PDB file of C-alpha atoms in Angstrom:
ATOM      1  CA  ASP A   1      20.590   4.078   3.075  1.00  0.00           C
ATOM      2  CA  ALA A   2      17.257   6.851   3.774  1.00  0.00           C
ATOM      3  CA  GLY A   3      13.652   5.491   2.738  1.00  0.00           C
ATOM      4  CA  VAL A   4      10.877   7.819   1.598  1.00  0.00           C
ATOM      5  CA  ILE A   5      10.510  10.334   3.444  1.00  0.00           C
ATOM      6  CA  GLN A   6       6.989  12.069   3.911  1.00  0.00           C
ATOM      7  CA  SER A   7       5.962  15.928   5.675  1.00  0.00           C
ATOM      8  CA  PRO A   8       4.658  16.534   7.395  1.00  0.00           C
ATOM      9  CA  ARG A   9       3.425  13.113   9.925  1.00  0.00           C
ATOM     10  CA  HIS A  10       0.684  15.009  11.376  1.00  0.00           C
ATOM     11  CA  GLU A  11      -1.409  17.684  10.191  1.00  0.00           C
ATOM     12  CA  VAL A  12      -4.714  19.021  11.850  1.00  0.00           C
ATOM     13  CA  THR A  13      -6.421  21.732   9.456  1.00  0.00           C
ATOM     14  CA  GLU A  14      -9.492  23.374   8.924  1.00  0.00           C
ATOM     15  CA  MET A  15     -12.258  22.607   6.455  1.00  0.00           C
ATOM     16  CA  GLY A  16     -11.577  24.870   3.681  1.00  0.00           C
ATOM     17  CA  GLN A  17      -7.610  25.181   4.629  1.00  0.00           C
ATOM     18  CA  GLU A  18      -5.357  24.604   1.664  1.00  0.00           C
ATOM     19  CA  VAL A  19      -3.090  21.231   2.776  1.00  0.00           C
ATOM     20  CA  THR A  20       0.222  20.401   1.019  1.00  0.00           C
ATOM     21  CA  LEU A  21       1.898  17.144   1.766  1.00  0.00           C
ATOM     22  CA  ARG A  22       5.367  16.357   0.690  1.00  0.00           C
ATOM     23  CA  CYS A  23       7.366  13.094  -0.559  1.00  0.00           C
ATOM     24  CA  LYS A  24      10.630  12.615  -1.057  1.00  0.00           C
ATOM     25  CA  PRO A  25      11.677   9.255  -2.847  1.00  0.00           C
ATOM     26  CA  ILE A  26      14.429   6.903  -2.362  1.00  0.00           C
ATOM     27  CA  SER A  27      17.322   7.951  -4.452  1.00  0.00           C
ATOM     28  CA  GLY A  28      17.534   5.981  -8.059  1.00  0.00           C
ATOM     29  CA  HIS A  29      13.836   5.569  -7.941  1.00  0.00           C
ATOM     30  CA  ASN A  30      11.769   6.431 -11.249  1.00  0.00           C
ATOM     31  CA  SER A  31       8.677   5.460  -9.995  1.00  0.00           C
ATOM     32  CA  LEU A  32       6.211   7.369  -7.111  1.00  0.00           C
ATOM     33  CA  PHE A  33       2.896   6.785  -5.801  1.00  0.00           C
ATOM     34  CA  TRP A  34       0.357   9.035  -3.439  1.00  0.00           C
ATOM     35  CA  TYR A  35      -1.788   6.634  -1.131  1.00  0.00           C
ATOM     36  CA  ARG A  36      -4.671   7.398   1.062  1.00  0.00           C
ATOM     37  CA  GLN A  37      -5.716   4.700   3.983  1.00  0.00           C
ATOM     38  CA  THR A  38      -9.171   4.692   5.651  1.00  0.00           C
ATOM     39  CA  MET A  39     -10.867   2.367   7.634  1.00  0.00           C
ATOM     40  CA  MET A  40     -14.151   2.544   5.270  1.00  0.00           C
ATOM     41  CA  ARG A  41     -12.017   2.325   1.921  1.00  0.00           C
ATOM     42  CA  GLY A  42      -8.798   0.722   2.483  1.00  0.00           C
ATOM     43  CA  LEU A  43      -5.711   1.804   0.814  1.00  0.00           C
ATOM     44  CA  GLU A  44      -6.509   3.748  -2.605  1.00  0.00           C
ATOM     45  CA  LEU A  45      -3.828   4.647  -5.228  1.00  0.00           C
ATOM     46  CA  LEU A  46      -4.562   7.900  -5.952  1.00  0.00           C
ATOM     47  CA  ILE A  47      -1.773   8.631  -8.484  1.00  0.00           C
ATOM     48  CA  TYR A  48       1.730   6.957  -9.655  1.00  0.00           C
ATOM     49  CA  PHE A  49       4.580   9.019 -11.554  1.00  0.00           C
ATOM     50  CA  ASN A  50       6.773   7.516 -13.599  1.00  0.00           C
ATOM     51  CA  ASN A  51      10.254   9.465 -14.502  1.00  0.00           C
ATOM     52  CA  ASN A  52       8.722  12.589 -12.947  1.00  0.00           C
ATOM     53  CA  VAL A  53       5.312  12.281 -15.276  1.00  0.00           C
ATOM     54  CA  PRO A  54       1.918  11.321 -14.193  1.00  0.00           C
ATOM     55  CA  ILE A  55       0.754   8.767 -15.357  1.00  0.00           C
ATOM     56  CA  ASP A  56      -2.362   7.555 -13.655  1.00  0.00           C
ATOM     57  CA  ASP A  57      -4.454   9.962 -11.723  1.00  0.00           C
ATOM     58  CA  SER A  58      -7.837   8.189 -12.023  1.00  0.00           C
ATOM     59  CA  GLY A  59      -7.897   7.485  -8.262  1.00  0.00           C
ATOM     60  CA  MET A  60      -7.673  11.095  -7.416  1.00  0.00           C
ATOM     61  CA  PRO A  61     -11.073  11.580  -5.775  1.00  0.00           C
ATOM     62  CA  GLU A  62     -12.010  15.408  -7.260  1.00  0.00           C
ATOM     63  CA  ASP A  63     -10.649  18.201  -8.807  1.00  0.00           C
ATOM     64  CA  ARG A  64      -9.680  19.859  -5.065  1.00  0.00           C
ATOM     65  CA  PHE A  65      -6.841  17.494  -5.018  1.00  0.00           C
ATOM     66  CA  SER A  66      -3.610  17.609  -7.273  1.00  0.00           C
ATOM     67  CA  ALA A  67      -0.088  16.377  -7.281  1.00  0.00           C
ATOM     68  CA  LYS A  68       3.255  17.332  -8.770  1.00  0.00           C
ATOM     69  CA  MET A  69       6.542  15.787  -9.207  1.00  0.00           C
ATOM     70  CA  PRO A  70       8.763  18.603 -10.192  1.00  0.00           C
ATOM     71  CA  ASN A  71      11.873  16.665  -9.899  1.00  0.00           C
ATOM     72  CA  ALA A  72      13.090  13.394  -8.963  1.00  0.00           C
ATOM     73  CA  SER A  73      13.474  13.921  -5.799  1.00  0.00           C
ATOM     74  CA  PHE A  74      10.395  15.602  -4.238  1.00  0.00           C
ATOM     75  CA  SER A  75       6.720  15.353  -5.046  1.00  0.00           C
ATOM     76  CA  THR A  76       3.557  17.374  -3.574  1.00  0.00           C
ATOM     77  CA  LEU A  77       0.305  16.114  -2.902  1.00  0.00           C
ATOM     78  CA  LYS A  78      -2.297  19.244  -2.687  1.00  0.00           C
ATOM     79  CA  ILE A  79      -5.786  19.242  -1.611  1.00  0.00           C
ATOM     80  CA  GLN A  80      -7.585  22.778  -1.576  1.00  0.00           C
ATOM     81  CA  PRO A  81      -9.902  23.138  -0.298  1.00  0.00           C
ATOM     82  CA  SER A  82      -9.946  20.594   2.084  1.00  0.00           C
ATOM     83  CA  GLU A  83     -13.071  18.927   3.618  1.00  0.00           C
ATOM     84  CA  PRO A  84     -13.570  16.663   6.648  1.00  0.00           C
ATOM     85  CA  ARG A  85     -14.450  13.857   4.624  1.00  0.00           C
ATOM     86  CA  ASP A  86     -10.534  14.004   3.301  1.00  0.00           C
ATOM     87  CA  SER A  87      -9.499  12.615   6.929  1.00  0.00           C
ATOM     88  CA  ALA A  88      -7.248  10.002   6.408  1.00  0.00           C
ATOM     89  CA  VAL A  89      -3.449   8.556   6.545  1.00  0.00           C
ATOM     90  CA  TYR A  90      -1.545   9.234   3.254  1.00  0.00           C
ATOM     91  CA  PHE A  91       1.525   7.300   1.981  1.00  0.00           C
ATOM     92  CA  CYS A  92       4.039   8.269  -0.456  1.00  0.00           C
ATOM     93  CA  ALA A  93       5.865   5.500  -1.853  1.00  0.00           C
ATOM     94  CA  SER A  94       8.681   4.618  -4.811  1.00  0.00           C
ATOM     95  CA  SER A  95       9.832   2.318  -6.815  1.00  0.00           C
ATOM     96  CA  ALA A  96      12.660   1.114  -8.717  1.00  0.00           C
ATOM     97  CA  SER A  97      11.131  -0.854 -11.253  1.00  0.00           C
ATOM     98  CA  GLY A  98       9.013   1.088 -13.162  1.00  0.00           C
ATOM     99  CA  GLY A  99       5.405   1.461 -13.325  1.00  0.00           C
ATOM    100  CA  LEU A 100       3.131  -1.225 -11.192  1.00  0.00           C
ATOM    101  CA  ASN A 101       5.204  -4.292 -11.487  1.00  0.00           C
ATOM    102  CA  GLY A 102       7.695  -3.767  -8.860  1.00  0.00           C
ATOM    103  CA  ALA A 103       8.376  -3.563  -4.956  1.00  0.00           C
ATOM    104  CA  GLN A 104       7.005  -0.773  -3.522  1.00  0.00           C
ATOM    105  CA  TYR A 105       8.514   1.120  -0.435  1.00  0.00           C
ATOM    106  CA  PHE A 106       6.094   3.158   1.561  1.00  0.00           C
ATOM    107  CA  GLY A 107       7.190   6.226   3.610  1.00  0.00           C
ATOM    108  CA  PRO A 108       5.929   6.807   7.049  1.00  0.00           C
ATOM    109  CA  GLY A 109       2.624   8.349   6.357  1.00  0.00           C
ATOM    110  CA  THR A 110       1.161  11.822   6.945  1.00  0.00           C
ATOM    111  CA  ARG A 111      -2.044  11.715   9.234  1.00  0.00           C
ATOM    112  CA  LEU A 112      -4.533  14.176   8.255  1.00  0.00           C
ATOM    113  CA  THR A 113      -6.917  15.485  10.328  1.00  0.00           C
ATOM    114  CA  VAL A 114      -9.659  18.024   8.716  1.00  0.00           C
ATOM    115  CA  LEU A 115     -11.921  19.394  11.508  1.00  0.00           C
TER     116      LEU A 115
ATOM    117  CA  SER B   1     -14.586  -2.863  -4.622  1.00  0.00           C
ATOM    118  CA  GLN B   2     -11.399  -4.399  -3.741  1.00  0.00           C
ATOM    119  CA  GLN B   3      -9.953  -6.480  -6.547  1.00  0.00           C
ATOM    120  CA  GLY B   4      -7.750  -8.689  -3.807  1.00  0.00           C
ATOM    121  CA  GLU B   5      -9.971  -9.925  -0.674  1.00  0.00           C
ATOM    122  CA  GLU B   6      -8.211 -11.356   2.044  1.00  0.00           C
ATOM    123  CA  ASP B   7      -9.281 -14.247   4.020  1.00  0.00           C
ATOM    124  CA  PRO B   8      -9.391 -14.588   6.887  1.00  0.00           C
ATOM    125  CA  GLN B   9     -10.058 -10.905   7.680  1.00  0.00           C
ATOM    126  CA  ALA B  10      -8.419 -11.490  11.348  1.00  0.00           C
ATOM    127  CA  LEU B  11      -6.313 -14.258  13.069  1.00  0.00           C
ATOM    128  CA  SER B  12      -4.969 -14.702  16.470  1.00  0.00           C
ATOM    129  CA  ILE B  13      -2.947 -17.591  17.005  1.00  0.00           C
ATOM    130  CA  GLN B  14      -0.166 -18.810  19.912  1.00  0.00           C
ATOM    131  CA  GLU B  15       3.640 -17.769  19.045  1.00  0.00           C
ATOM    132  CA  GLY B  16       5.279 -20.999  17.299  1.00  0.00           C
ATOM    133  CA  GLU B  17       2.167 -21.843  15.319  1.00  0.00           C
ATOM    134  CA  ASN B  18       2.015 -21.520  12.015  1.00  0.00           C
ATOM    135  CA  ALA B  19      -0.053 -18.761   9.920  1.00  0.00           C
ATOM    136  CA  THR B  20      -1.865 -18.541   6.657  1.00  0.00           C
ATOM    137  CA  MET B  21      -3.341 -15.718   5.170  1.00  0.00           C
ATOM    138  CA  ASN B  22      -5.323 -16.106   1.580  1.00  0.00           C
ATOM    139  CA  CYS B  23      -6.090 -13.897  -1.180  1.00  0.00           C
ATOM    140  CA  SER B  24      -8.228 -13.745  -4.001  1.00  0.00           C
ATOM    141  CA  TYR B  25      -8.802 -11.699  -6.906  1.00  0.00           C
ATOM    142  CA  LYS B  26     -10.665 -11.128  -9.483  1.00  0.00           C
ATOM    143  CA  THR B  27      -8.623 -10.518 -12.871  1.00  0.00           C
ATOM    144  CA  SER B  28      -5.327 -11.686 -14.410  1.00  0.00           C
ATOM    145  CA  ILE B  29      -2.342 -10.500 -13.154  1.00  0.00           C
ATOM    146  CA  ASN B  30       1.332  -9.960 -13.669  1.00  0.00           C
ATOM    147  CA  ASN B  31       2.609 -10.457 -10.293  1.00  0.00           C
ATOM    148  CA  LEU B  32       0.494 -10.358  -6.947  1.00  0.00           C
ATOM    149  CA  GLN B  33       2.811  -8.725  -3.906  1.00  0.00           C
ATOM    150  CA  TRP B  34       2.526  -9.532   0.129  1.00  0.00           C
ATOM    151  CA  TYR B  35       3.060  -6.223   2.388  1.00  0.00           C
ATOM    152  CA  ARG B  36       2.885  -5.842   5.921  1.00  0.00           C
ATOM    153  CA  GLN B  37       1.717  -3.285   8.027  1.00  0.00           C
ATOM    154  CA  ASN B  38       2.110  -2.858  11.254  1.00  0.00           C
ATOM    155  CA  SER B  39      -0.050  -0.659  13.485  1.00  0.00           C
ATOM    156  CA  GLY B  40       0.158   3.103  12.818  1.00  0.00           C
ATOM    157  CA  ARG B  41       3.071   2.629  10.380  1.00  0.00           C
ATOM    158  CA  GLY B  42       3.825   2.301   6.673  1.00  0.00           C
ATOM    159  CA  LEU B  43       3.514  -1.022   4.564  1.00  0.00           C
ATOM    160  CA  VAL B  44       6.614  -2.834   4.017  1.00  0.00           C
ATOM    161  CA  HIS B  45       6.813  -5.021   0.865  1.00  0.00           C
ATOM    162  CA  LEU B  46       7.791  -8.897   1.658  1.00  0.00           C
ATOM    163  CA  ILE B  47       7.443 -10.889  -1.549  1.00  0.00           C
ATOM    164  CA  LEU B  48       6.673 -10.847  -4.960  1.00  0.00           C
ATOM    165  CA  ILE B  49       5.753 -13.886  -6.822  1.00  0.00           C
ATOM    166  CA  ARG B  50       5.406 -13.672 -10.514  1.00  0.00           C
ATOM    167  CA  SER B  51       2.457 -15.115 -12.579  1.00  0.00           C
ATOM    168  CA  ASN B  52       4.775 -17.333 -14.065  1.00  0.00           C
ATOM    169  CA  GLU B  53       5.721 -18.807 -10.362  1.00  0.00           C
ATOM    170  CA  ARG B  54       3.410 -20.842  -8.186  1.00  0.00           C
ATOM    171  CA  GLU B  55       5.700 -20.751  -5.215  1.00  0.00           C
ATOM    172  CA  LYS B  56       8.044 -18.753  -3.389  1.00  0.00           C
ATOM    173  CA  HIS B  57      10.235 -18.682   0.037  1.00  0.00           C
ATOM    174  CA  SER B  58      11.400 -16.126   1.952  1.00  0.00           C
ATOM    175  CA  GLY B  59      12.908 -16.467   5.357  1.00  0.00           C
ATOM    176  CA  ARG B  60       9.903 -17.991   7.334  1.00  0.00           C
ATOM    177  CA  LEU B  61       7.421 -16.821   4.685  1.00  0.00           C
ATOM    178  CA  ARG B  62       6.050 -19.225   1.740  1.00  0.00           C
ATOM    179  CA  VAL B  63       3.810 -17.731  -0.903  1.00  0.00           C
ATOM    180  CA  THR B  64       1.919 -19.195  -3.260  1.00  0.00           C
ATOM    181  CA  LEU B  65      -0.025 -18.610  -6.593  1.00  0.00           C
ATOM    182  CA  ASP B  66      -2.883 -20.495  -8.482  1.00  0.00           C
ATOM    183  CA  THR B  67      -3.603 -18.680 -11.400  1.00  0.00           C
ATOM    184  CA  SER B  68      -6.357 -20.830 -12.280  1.00  0.00           C
ATOM    185  CA  LYS B  69      -8.089 -20.256  -8.805  1.00  0.00           C
ATOM    186  CA  LYS B  70      -7.303 -16.483  -8.988  1.00  0.00           C
ATOM    187  CA  SER B  71      -5.607 -17.260  -5.473  1.00  0.00           C
ATOM    188  CA  SER B  72      -2.490 -16.854  -3.433  1.00  0.00           C
ATOM    189  CA  SER B  73      -1.438 -17.768  -0.174  1.00  0.00           C
ATOM    190  CA  LEU B  74       0.876 -16.227   2.360  1.00  0.00           C
ATOM    191  CA  LEU B  75       2.150 -18.838   5.365  1.00  0.00           C
ATOM    192  CA  ILE B  76       4.208 -17.642   8.002  1.00  0.00           C
ATOM    193  CA  THR B  77       6.294 -20.719   9.719  1.00  0.00           C
ATOM    194  CA  ALA B  78       7.175 -20.205  13.594  1.00  0.00           C
ATOM    195  CA  SER B  79       5.283 -17.107  14.078  1.00  0.00           C
ATOM    196  CA  ARG B  80       6.586 -14.956  16.751  1.00  0.00           C
ATOM    197  CA  ALA B  81       4.906 -12.167  18.231  1.00  0.00           C
ATOM    198  CA  ALA B  82       6.474  -9.613  16.238  1.00  0.00           C
ATOM    199  CA  ASP B  83       4.632 -10.731  13.118  1.00  0.00           C
ATOM    200  CA  THR B  84       1.773  -9.297  14.599  1.00  0.00           C
ATOM    201  CA  ALA B  85       0.693  -6.815  11.654  1.00  0.00           C
ATOM    202  CA  SER B  86      -1.624  -6.625   8.728  1.00  0.00           C
ATOM    203  CA  TYR B  87      -1.060  -8.172   5.954  1.00  0.00           C
ATOM    204  CA  PHE B  88      -1.963  -6.811   2.600  1.00  0.00           C
ATOM    205  CA  CYS B  89      -1.969  -8.677  -1.064  1.00  0.00           C
ATOM    206  CA  ALA B  90      -1.731  -6.184  -3.785  1.00  0.00           C
ATOM    207  CA  GLY B  91      -1.347  -6.758  -7.431  1.00  0.00           C
ATOM    208  CA  ASN B  92      -1.451  -4.756 -10.967  1.00  0.00           C
ATOM    209  CA  PHE B  93      -4.804  -5.550 -12.275  1.00  0.00           C
ATOM    210  CA  ASN B  94      -5.157  -2.915 -15.014  1.00  0.00           C
ATOM    211  CA  LYS B  95      -4.335  -0.516 -11.749  1.00  0.00           C
ATOM    212  CA  PHE B  96      -2.694  -1.195  -8.835  1.00  0.00           C
ATOM    213  CA  TYR B  97      -4.531  -2.352  -6.058  1.00  0.00           C
ATOM    214  CA  PHE B  98      -4.556  -3.639  -2.454  1.00  0.00           C
ATOM    215  CA  GLY B  99      -6.707  -6.106  -0.558  1.00  0.00           C
ATOM    216  CA  SER B 100      -8.507  -5.439   2.495  1.00  0.00           C
ATOM    217  CA  GLY B 101      -5.898  -7.371   4.319  1.00  0.00           C
ATOM    218  CA  THR B 102      -5.929  -9.783   7.253  1.00  0.00           C
ATOM    219  CA  LYS B 103      -5.136  -8.472  10.817  1.00  0.00           C
ATOM    220  CA  LEU B 104      -2.604 -11.140  12.432  1.00  0.00           C
ATOM    221  CA  ASN B 105      -2.194 -11.280  16.174  1.00  0.00           C
ATOM    222  CA  VAL B 106       0.024 -13.656  17.438  1.00  0.00           C
ATOM    223  CA  LYS B 107      -0.146 -14.034  21.375  1.00  0.00           C
ATOM    224  CA  PRO B 108       3.194 -14.445  23.432  1.00  0.00           C
TER     225      PRO B 108
END
């Protein structure tokens, strides 16, 4: 079975540019999570969806960040405009358990560098 | 601040030895989970222990949970070089939080 798929795996962009990260969750999973990992702040939950509906976006750092889940098999995380402090590894995870109480399956991550 | 804190931050042992990592948290939980992250990779779910469980085993892994002390431990027995990774505890502390992690180095 395919795991969580993320694209691109690496992204280098310049400050001010729009960045879109993509995620395909495991088929049949009904929860999807976006995380950001940095050395300074560790792993932070940005937003999570249940059945395509955003449940908690309190971790989204600023209005520059937005996430969508138009259907059960696809989600995007957009940063516009990007800033150097957004440089991090962004992970997508999915879960079959619904909500925050089950095992999460992580994608390989997107390493974002904003120059 | 992190809701879960692992201890120690780093641990270096010889292959064959046991490795114990601890996690302390601040609020009540429904369950606590442990994950492993190899360098440059995504996290891998290892084990989930519910708040009404005290101990759980999975292969060479043993997890304990003490809700009165708000702490959990992960024991890896007979460690292997392939166990070298960072290990995180995570829980639904009203919001899903990951701890700061323990970096385990198993020397061959």
